[in-house]
Coordinates of C-alpha atoms and ligand atoms in Angstrom, one line a residue:
Chain A
M181 CA 227.4 106.5 -81.2
T182 CA 224.1 107.5 -79.7
H183 CA 223.6 109.9 -76.8
D184 CA 220.0 109.2 -75.9
D185 CA 218.1 108.7 -72.7
L186 CA 218.4 104.9 -73.1
S187 CA 222.2 104.7 -73.5
M188 CA 222.7 107.3 -70.7
D189 CA 220.3 105.4 -68.4
K190 CA 218.0 108.4 -68.0
A191 CA 214.2 108.6 -67.9
F192 CA 212.2 111.6 -69.0
C193 CA 209.0 112.2 -67.0
L194 CA 206.2 113.1 -69.5
H195 CA 204.1 114.6 -66.7
C196 CA 206.4 117.2 -65.3
K197 CA 209.1 117.1 -68.0
H198 CA 211.9 116.3 -65.6
L199 CA 214.9 114.2 -66.6
S200 CA 216.0 111.7 -63.9
S201 CA 218.0 108.6 -63.5
A202 CA 216.3 105.5 -64.9
Q203 CA 217.1 103.6 -61.7
L204 CA 214.4 105.5 -60.0
H205 CA 210.9 104.1 -60.3
I206 CA 209.0 107.2 -59.1
C207 CA 209.6 110.7 -60.5
P208 CA 211.3 112.8 -57.7
V209 CA 209.5 115.9 -58.8
C210 CA 205.8 114.9 -59.3
N211 CA 205.7 111.3 -57.8
E212 CA 204.4 109.8 -61.0
P213 CA 205.7 106.3 -62.0
L214 CA 208.8 106.8 -64.0
R215 CA 209.3 104.9 -67.3
Q216 CA 211.8 105.3 -70.2
R217 CA 209.0 104.7 -72.7
K218 CA 205.2 104.8 -72.5
K219 CA 203.8 101.6 -71.0
N220 CA 203.0 98.9 -73.6
S221 CA 203.0 101.6 -76.3
I222 CA 203.2 99.3 -79.3
S223 CA 200.5 96.8 -78.3
R224 CA 198.2 99.4 -77.0
T225 CA 198.4 101.5 -80.1
W226 CA 197.8 98.4 -82.3
A227 CA 194.8 97.4 -80.3
L228 CA 193.2 100.8 -80.2
S229 CA 193.7 101.7 -83.8
L230 CA 192.5 98.3 -85.0
A231 CA 189.4 98.7 -82.8
A232 CA 188.9 102.2 -84.4
L233 CA 189.1 100.7 -87.9
C234 CA 186.3 98.3 -87.0
F235 CA 184.0 101.2 -86.1
F236 CA 185.1 103.2 -89.2
I237 CA 183.0 101.1 -91.6
P238 CA 179.6 101.1 -89.7
A239 CA 180.2 104.8 -89.0
N240 CA 180.3 105.6 -92.7
I241 CA 177.7 103.2 -94.3
F242 CA 174.9 103.7 -91.8
P243 CA 172.8 106.8 -91.4
I244 CA 174.1 109.3 -88.8
M245 CA 171.1 111.6 -88.9
K246 CA 167.4 111.2 -89.7
T247 CA 165.2 114.0 -91.0
L248 CA 161.4 113.7 -90.7
S249 CA 159.0 116.2 -92.2
I250 CA 155.5 116.2 -93.7
T251 CA 156.7 115.4 -97.2
T252 CA 160.0 113.7 -96.7
Y253 CA 161.8 111.0 -94.6
E254 CA 165.5 111.1 -95.1
N255 CA 168.2 108.9 -93.7
N256 CA 171.6 110.6 -94.1
T257 CA 175.0 109.1 -93.9
I258 CA 178.1 111.3 -93.3
L259 CA 178.7 111.4 -97.1
D260 CA 175.1 112.4 -97.8
G261 CA 175.7 115.4 -95.5
V262 CA 178.8 116.4 -97.5
F263 CA 177.0 116.1 -100.8
Y264 CA 174.1 118.2 -99.4
F265 CA 176.5 121.1 -98.8
Y266 CA 178.0 120.7 -102.3
K267 CA 174.6 120.7 -104.0
N268 CA 173.6 123.9 -102.2
G269 CA 176.8 125.6 -103.2
E270 CA 178.4 125.6 -99.7
F271 CA 181.7 124.2 -100.9
F272 CA 183.7 125.5 -97.9
V273 CA 181.4 124.0 -95.3
G274 CA 181.1 120.7 -97.3
T275 CA 184.9 120.5 -97.4
V276 CA 185.3 121.2 -93.7
V277 CA 182.8 118.4 -92.8
F278 CA 184.4 116.0 -95.2
I279 CA 187.9 116.7 -93.8
A280 CA 186.8 116.5 -90.2
S281 CA 184.6 113.4 -90.5
I282 CA 186.1 111.2 -93.1
F283 CA 189.6 112.4 -94.2
I284 CA 191.1 113.0 -90.7
P285 CA 190.0 109.7 -89.1
A286 CA 191.2 107.7 -92.2
V287 CA 194.6 109.5 -92.4
K288 CA 195.0 109.1 -88.6
M289 CA 194.6 105.3 -88.8
L290 CA 196.9 105.0 -91.9
V291 CA 199.6 107.1 -90.2
L292 CA 199.4 105.0 -87.0
F293 CA 199.7 101.7 -88.9
F294 CA 202.6 103.1 -90.9
L295 CA 204.4 104.2 -87.7
L296 CA 203.7 100.9 -86.0
L297 CA 205.1 99.0 -89.0
S298 CA 208.3 101.1 -89.2
V299 CA 209.0 100.6 -85.5
K300 CA 208.3 96.9 -86.0
I301 CA 210.9 96.5 -88.8
G302 CA 213.3 99.0 -87.1
S303 CA 213.4 101.3 -90.1
R304 CA 215.7 104.3 -89.9
W305 CA 214.3 105.9 -93.0
R306 CA 213.1 109.6 -92.6
R307 CA 212.5 109.5 -88.9
E308 CA 212.1 113.3 -88.6
E309 CA 209.4 113.2 -91.3
K310 CA 207.6 110.4 -89.5
N311 CA 207.8 112.3 -86.3
S312 CA 206.2 115.3 -88.1
L313 CA 203.4 113.1 -89.4
Y314 CA 202.7 112.0 -85.8
K315 CA 202.6 115.6 -84.6
A316 CA 200.2 116.5 -87.4
I317 CA 197.7 113.8 -86.5
H318 CA 198.0 114.6 -82.9
L319 CA 197.2 118.2 -83.6
I320 CA 194.2 117.8 -85.9
G321 CA 192.8 114.5 -84.5
R322 CA 190.4 116.2 -82.1
W323 CA 188.5 117.9 -84.9
S324 CA 186.8 114.7 -85.9
M325 CA 184.4 115.3 -83.0
L326 CA 182.9 118.1 -85.1
D327 CA 180.1 116.0 -86.6
I328 CA 178.9 114.8 -83.2
F329 CA 178.4 118.4 -82.0
V330 CA 176.7 119.4 -85.3
I331 CA 174.2 116.4 -84.8
G332 CA 173.6 117.4 -81.2
L333 CA 172.8 120.9 -82.2
M334 CA 170.6 119.9 -85.1
V335 CA 168.6 117.5 -83.0
S336 CA 168.1 120.1 -80.3
L337 CA 167.0 122.8 -82.7
V338 CA 164.8 121.0 -85.2
Q339 CA 161.9 119.8 -82.9
F340 CA 158.7 120.9 -84.5
G341 CA 156.3 118.0 -83.8
E342 CA 154.8 116.8 -87.1
I343 CA 156.3 119.5 -89.3
A344 CA 159.9 118.7 -89.0
V345 CA 162.0 116.6 -86.6
V346 CA 165.7 115.7 -86.7
T347 CA 166.8 112.6 -84.8
T348 CA 170.1 110.8 -84.3
G349 CA 171.0 107.9 -86.6
Y350 CA 172.4 104.7 -85.3
A351 CA 175.8 105.2 -86.9
A352 CA 176.4 108.1 -84.5
P353 CA 177.7 105.9 -81.6
S354 CA 180.0 104.0 -83.9
F355 CA 181.3 107.3 -85.2
A356 CA 181.9 108.6 -81.7
A357 CA 183.6 105.3 -80.6
M358 CA 185.9 105.6 -83.7
V359 CA 186.9 109.2 -82.8
I360 CA 187.6 108.4 -79.2
L361 CA 189.6 105.2 -80.0
T362 CA 191.8 107.1 -82.6
L363 CA 192.4 109.8 -79.9
L364 CA 193.5 107.2 -77.4
A365 CA 195.6 105.3 -80.0
T366 CA 197.5 108.5 -80.9
E367 CA 198.0 109.2 -77.2
S368 CA 199.5 105.8 -76.5
F369 CA 202.1 105.9 -79.3
D370 CA 205.6 106.9 -78.2
T371 CA 207.5 108.7 -80.9
R372 CA 210.8 108.0 -79.2
L373 CA 210.4 104.4 -80.3
L374 CA 211.2 105.6 -83.9
W375 CA 214.8 106.3 -82.8
D376 CA 215.4 103.3 -80.5
E377 CA 217.8 100.7 -81.7
K378 CA 216.0 97.5 -82.5
G379 CA 216.5 94.8 -79.8
K380 CA 217.1 97.4 -77.0
K381 CA 214.5 97.8 -74.3
Chain B
M133 CA 216.2 121.8 -61.9
H134 CA 217.6 124.7 -60.0
D135 CA 217.8 127.2 -62.9
D136 CA 214.7 129.4 -63.7
P137 CA 212.4 127.3 -65.8
S138 CA 210.4 130.2 -67.1
A139 CA 213.5 131.8 -68.5
K140 CA 213.8 129.9 -71.8
E141 CA 212.2 127.2 -73.9
I142 CA 214.1 124.0 -74.6
H143 CA 213.3 121.8 -77.6
C144 CA 214.5 118.3 -78.2
P145 CA 217.2 118.5 -80.9
R146 CA 216.1 115.1 -82.3
C147 CA 212.3 115.4 -82.5
D148 CA 211.8 119.1 -81.8
N149 CA 209.2 118.4 -79.1
C150 CA 209.0 121.0 -76.4
V151 CA 210.9 119.7 -73.4
R152 CA 210.6 122.8 -71.3
K153 CA 207.9 125.3 -71.9
K154 CA 207.8 129.0 -71.2
S155 CA 205.2 129.9 -68.7
C156 CA 202.9 133.0 -68.4
P157 CA 203.1 134.7 -64.9
L158 CA 201.0 132.6 -62.4
A159 CA 198.9 135.7 -61.7
F160 CA 197.9 135.8 -65.4
S161 CA 196.8 132.2 -65.4
L162 CA 194.8 132.8 -62.2
G163 CA 193.1 135.8 -63.8
L164 CA 192.2 133.6 -66.8
A165 CA 190.7 130.9 -64.6
I166 CA 188.6 133.5 -62.8
A167 CA 187.4 135.0 -66.1
A168 CA 186.5 131.6 -67.4
L169 CA 184.6 130.7 -64.3
I170 CA 182.4 133.8 -64.6
M171 CA 181.6 133.0 -68.3
F172 CA 180.9 129.3 -67.6
I173 CA 177.3 129.3 -66.3
P174 CA 175.8 131.7 -68.8
A175 CA 177.7 130.0 -71.6
I176 CA 176.2 126.6 -71.1
S177 CA 172.7 127.7 -70.0
L178 CA 171.8 130.7 -72.3
P179 CA 170.4 129.9 -75.7
I180 CA 173.1 129.5 -78.4
L181 CA 170.8 129.5 -81.5
T182 CA 167.1 130.0 -82.0
F183 CA 165.5 128.3 -85.0
E184 CA 162.2 129.7 -86.3
L185 CA 159.9 127.6 -88.4
G186 CA 156.4 129.1 -89.2
N187 CA 155.1 130.5 -86.0
D188 CA 157.1 128.1 -83.9
A189 CA 160.5 128.7 -82.5
Q190 CA 163.0 126.3 -80.9
Q191 CA 165.8 127.5 -78.6
G192 CA 169.0 125.4 -78.4
T193 CA 171.3 125.5 -75.4
T194 CA 174.2 123.2 -74.7
L195 CA 172.1 121.5 -72.0
S196 CA 169.2 120.9 -74.4
A197 CA 171.5 119.2 -76.8
L198 CA 172.4 116.8 -74.0
Y199 CA 168.7 116.3 -73.2
Y200 CA 167.7 115.4 -76.8
F201 CA 170.6 113.0 -77.3
Y202 CA 169.5 111.2 -74.1
N203 CA 165.8 111.2 -75.2
D204 CA 166.7 109.8 -78.6
G205 CA 168.1 106.7 -76.9
Y206 CA 171.8 107.7 -77.1
P207 CA 172.9 108.3 -73.5
E208 CA 176.5 107.6 -74.5
L209 CA 176.6 110.5 -76.9
S210 CA 174.9 112.7 -74.3
L211 CA 177.7 111.7 -71.9
L212 CA 180.4 112.4 -74.5
V213 CA 179.1 115.9 -75.3
F214 CA 178.7 116.6 -71.6
L215 CA 182.3 115.4 -70.9
T216 CA 183.9 117.5 -73.7
T217 CA 181.9 120.8 -73.5
V218 CA 180.7 121.0 -69.8
L219 CA 182.6 118.7 -67.4
A220 CA 186.2 118.9 -68.8
P221 CA 186.2 122.7 -69.1
F222 CA 184.6 123.0 -65.6
V223 CA 187.2 120.7 -64.0
Q224 CA 190.0 122.6 -65.9
I225 CA 188.8 125.9 -64.5
I226 CA 188.3 124.7 -60.9
I227 CA 191.6 122.8 -60.7
S228 CA 193.4 125.8 -62.2
L229 CA 191.9 128.0 -59.5
L230 CA 192.9 125.5 -56.8
L231 CA 196.5 125.4 -58.1
Y232 CA 197.2 129.0 -59.2
F233 CA 195.5 130.7 -56.2
P234 CA 197.8 129.3 -53.5
L235 CA 200.9 129.2 -55.7
N236 CA 200.4 132.8 -56.6
R237 CA 200.5 133.6 -52.9
N238 CA 203.6 131.4 -52.4
I239 CA 201.7 128.7 -50.5
K240 CA 201.9 125.0 -51.4
P241 CA 198.6 123.5 -52.5
K242 CA 197.8 120.5 -50.2
Q243 CA 196.8 118.1 -53.0
M244 CA 199.3 119.3 -55.6
K245 CA 200.0 115.8 -56.9
I246 CA 196.4 114.9 -57.5
Y247 CA 195.5 118.4 -58.9
F248 CA 198.4 118.3 -61.3
K249 CA 197.5 114.9 -62.5
I250 CA 193.9 115.8 -63.2
L251 CA 194.8 119.1 -65.0
Y252 CA 197.4 117.2 -67.0
H253 CA 194.9 114.7 -68.3
V254 CA 191.7 116.9 -68.6
R255 CA 193.4 119.3 -71.1
H256 CA 192.9 116.8 -73.9
W257 CA 189.2 116.5 -73.4
V258 CA 188.3 120.2 -73.5
M259 CA 186.8 120.6 -77.0
L260 CA 185.2 124.1 -76.8
D261 CA 186.9 125.3 -79.9
I262 CA 185.5 122.5 -82.0
Y263 CA 182.0 123.1 -80.5
V264 CA 182.1 126.8 -81.6
I265 CA 182.9 125.7 -85.2
A266 CA 180.0 123.2 -84.9
V267 CA 177.7 126.0 -84.0
L268 CA 178.8 127.9 -87.1
I269 CA 178.3 124.9 -89.4
T270 CA 174.8 124.3 -87.9
Y271 CA 174.0 127.9 -88.5
I272 CA 174.9 127.7 -92.2
K273 CA 173.1 124.4 -92.5
L274 CA 169.8 125.6 -91.0
S275 CA 169.8 129.2 -92.3
A276 CA 169.3 127.7 -95.8
I277 CA 165.9 126.4 -94.6
S278 CA 164.5 129.1 -92.3
E279 CA 165.1 132.0 -90.0
L280 CA 167.9 131.5 -87.4
L281 CA 168.9 133.9 -84.6
Y282 CA 172.0 134.1 -82.5
G283 CA 171.6 133.8 -78.8
A284 CA 173.6 135.4 -76.0
G285 CA 175.0 132.0 -75.2
I286 CA 177.3 131.9 -78.2
V287 CA 179.0 135.2 -77.3
M288 CA 179.7 133.8 -73.7
F289 CA 180.8 130.5 -75.3
V290 CA 183.4 132.2 -77.5
F291 CA 184.8 134.0 -74.5
L292 CA 184.8 130.8 -72.4
M293 CA 186.6 129.1 -75.3
L294 CA 189.3 131.8 -75.6
F295 CA 190.0 131.9 -71.8
S296 CA 190.1 128.1 -71.6
F297 CA 192.4 128.0 -74.7
M298 CA 194.8 130.5 -73.1
L299 CA 194.7 128.6 -69.9
R300 CA 195.8 125.5 -71.7
Y301 CA 198.5 127.5 -73.7
C302 CA 199.9 129.0 -70.4
F303 CA 200.1 125.6 -68.7
S304 CA 203.7 124.7 -68.0
A305 CA 204.5 121.6 -66.0
T306 CA 208.1 122.8 -65.3
A307 CA 207.0 126.2 -64.0
L308 CA 204.2 124.7 -61.8
W309 CA 206.5 122.3 -60.1
K310 CA 209.2 124.9 -59.7
A311 CA 206.7 127.2 -58.0
Y312 CA 205.5 124.4 -55.8
H313 CA 209.0 123.5 -54.6
D314 CA 209.9 127.2 -54.1
A315 CA 206.8 127.8 -52.1
R316 CA 206.7 127.6 -48.3
Ligands
ZN292 ZN1 207.5 113.8 -63.0

């Protein structure tokens, strides 16, 4: 026997957090459209996370930052940047950059695919833990933007004509697109689907 | 709906998500919005870091980062940084002022529905905390090469980040709508 919003014919407004009758189409408190689940949650999440996966590969294999000085010309990928910190003994910073730029986006996409598949097969296995996984990627996901800000700061600080110049590499837009797409994908997934009985609306 | 929403927090027994959030007093949120507004202009326009190489020095502000991204041929990155560090925090502050100022005086804001919708969505795009950590990482990265100086901008930015973060933490949909329906 379930006592959830679907079986009680209730709809919870995600905007103003008010519980109303599902017969209403507009929330009586904040006038937003009222739905029992997020609109097209599954297909939107699939589309956005697959698109993010497409950008993940170019973002990691192409250079994200170029350094030009009298003696050297360097093309750096994200991993080069991480190794640079390790070589210079900055283990903490190297790890922060690795986690924010490579680990978090990869884990986010894996978790989203895992959740989508469990909703698809209607699995009841460890739903609380799956919900916690979602909460975790929702909380840390924003931190992938870190590298974009670091590049912006580097580019604006290292501008010394022929002596040393840092410019943006062409992987940067792919990286930014991947981060934004994973953010939107996470936002479109509805965790309540994990508890819904398969076949019900 | 008729009990006091600020009295207690309610969590979903199934997924433990917060269903009803405790709110700070409206006057406190209003104070935060005013403080954040005062910090805003100096934070984005004062130099954050100054990098010295030989006899030359380069000052970096948030606005100059936007300029160089644009000049490098990446207007989309410029737009993204603008959105997350300038526009979203600014909109968050202004809309908070427009909502909390009348509600605090028990007056219904005229465009409550639109203001609430903007504030609800803009919260996710404020990334000042990440930006501050990025400044720290850039500092460590460049200080290995040459002299680096902190600018006044970063101090303002840390305050702006704290006020904006608290504003987000204090945001409670239930309390805002309760105040709206209770107001004249
Ligand atoms: Zn509502």
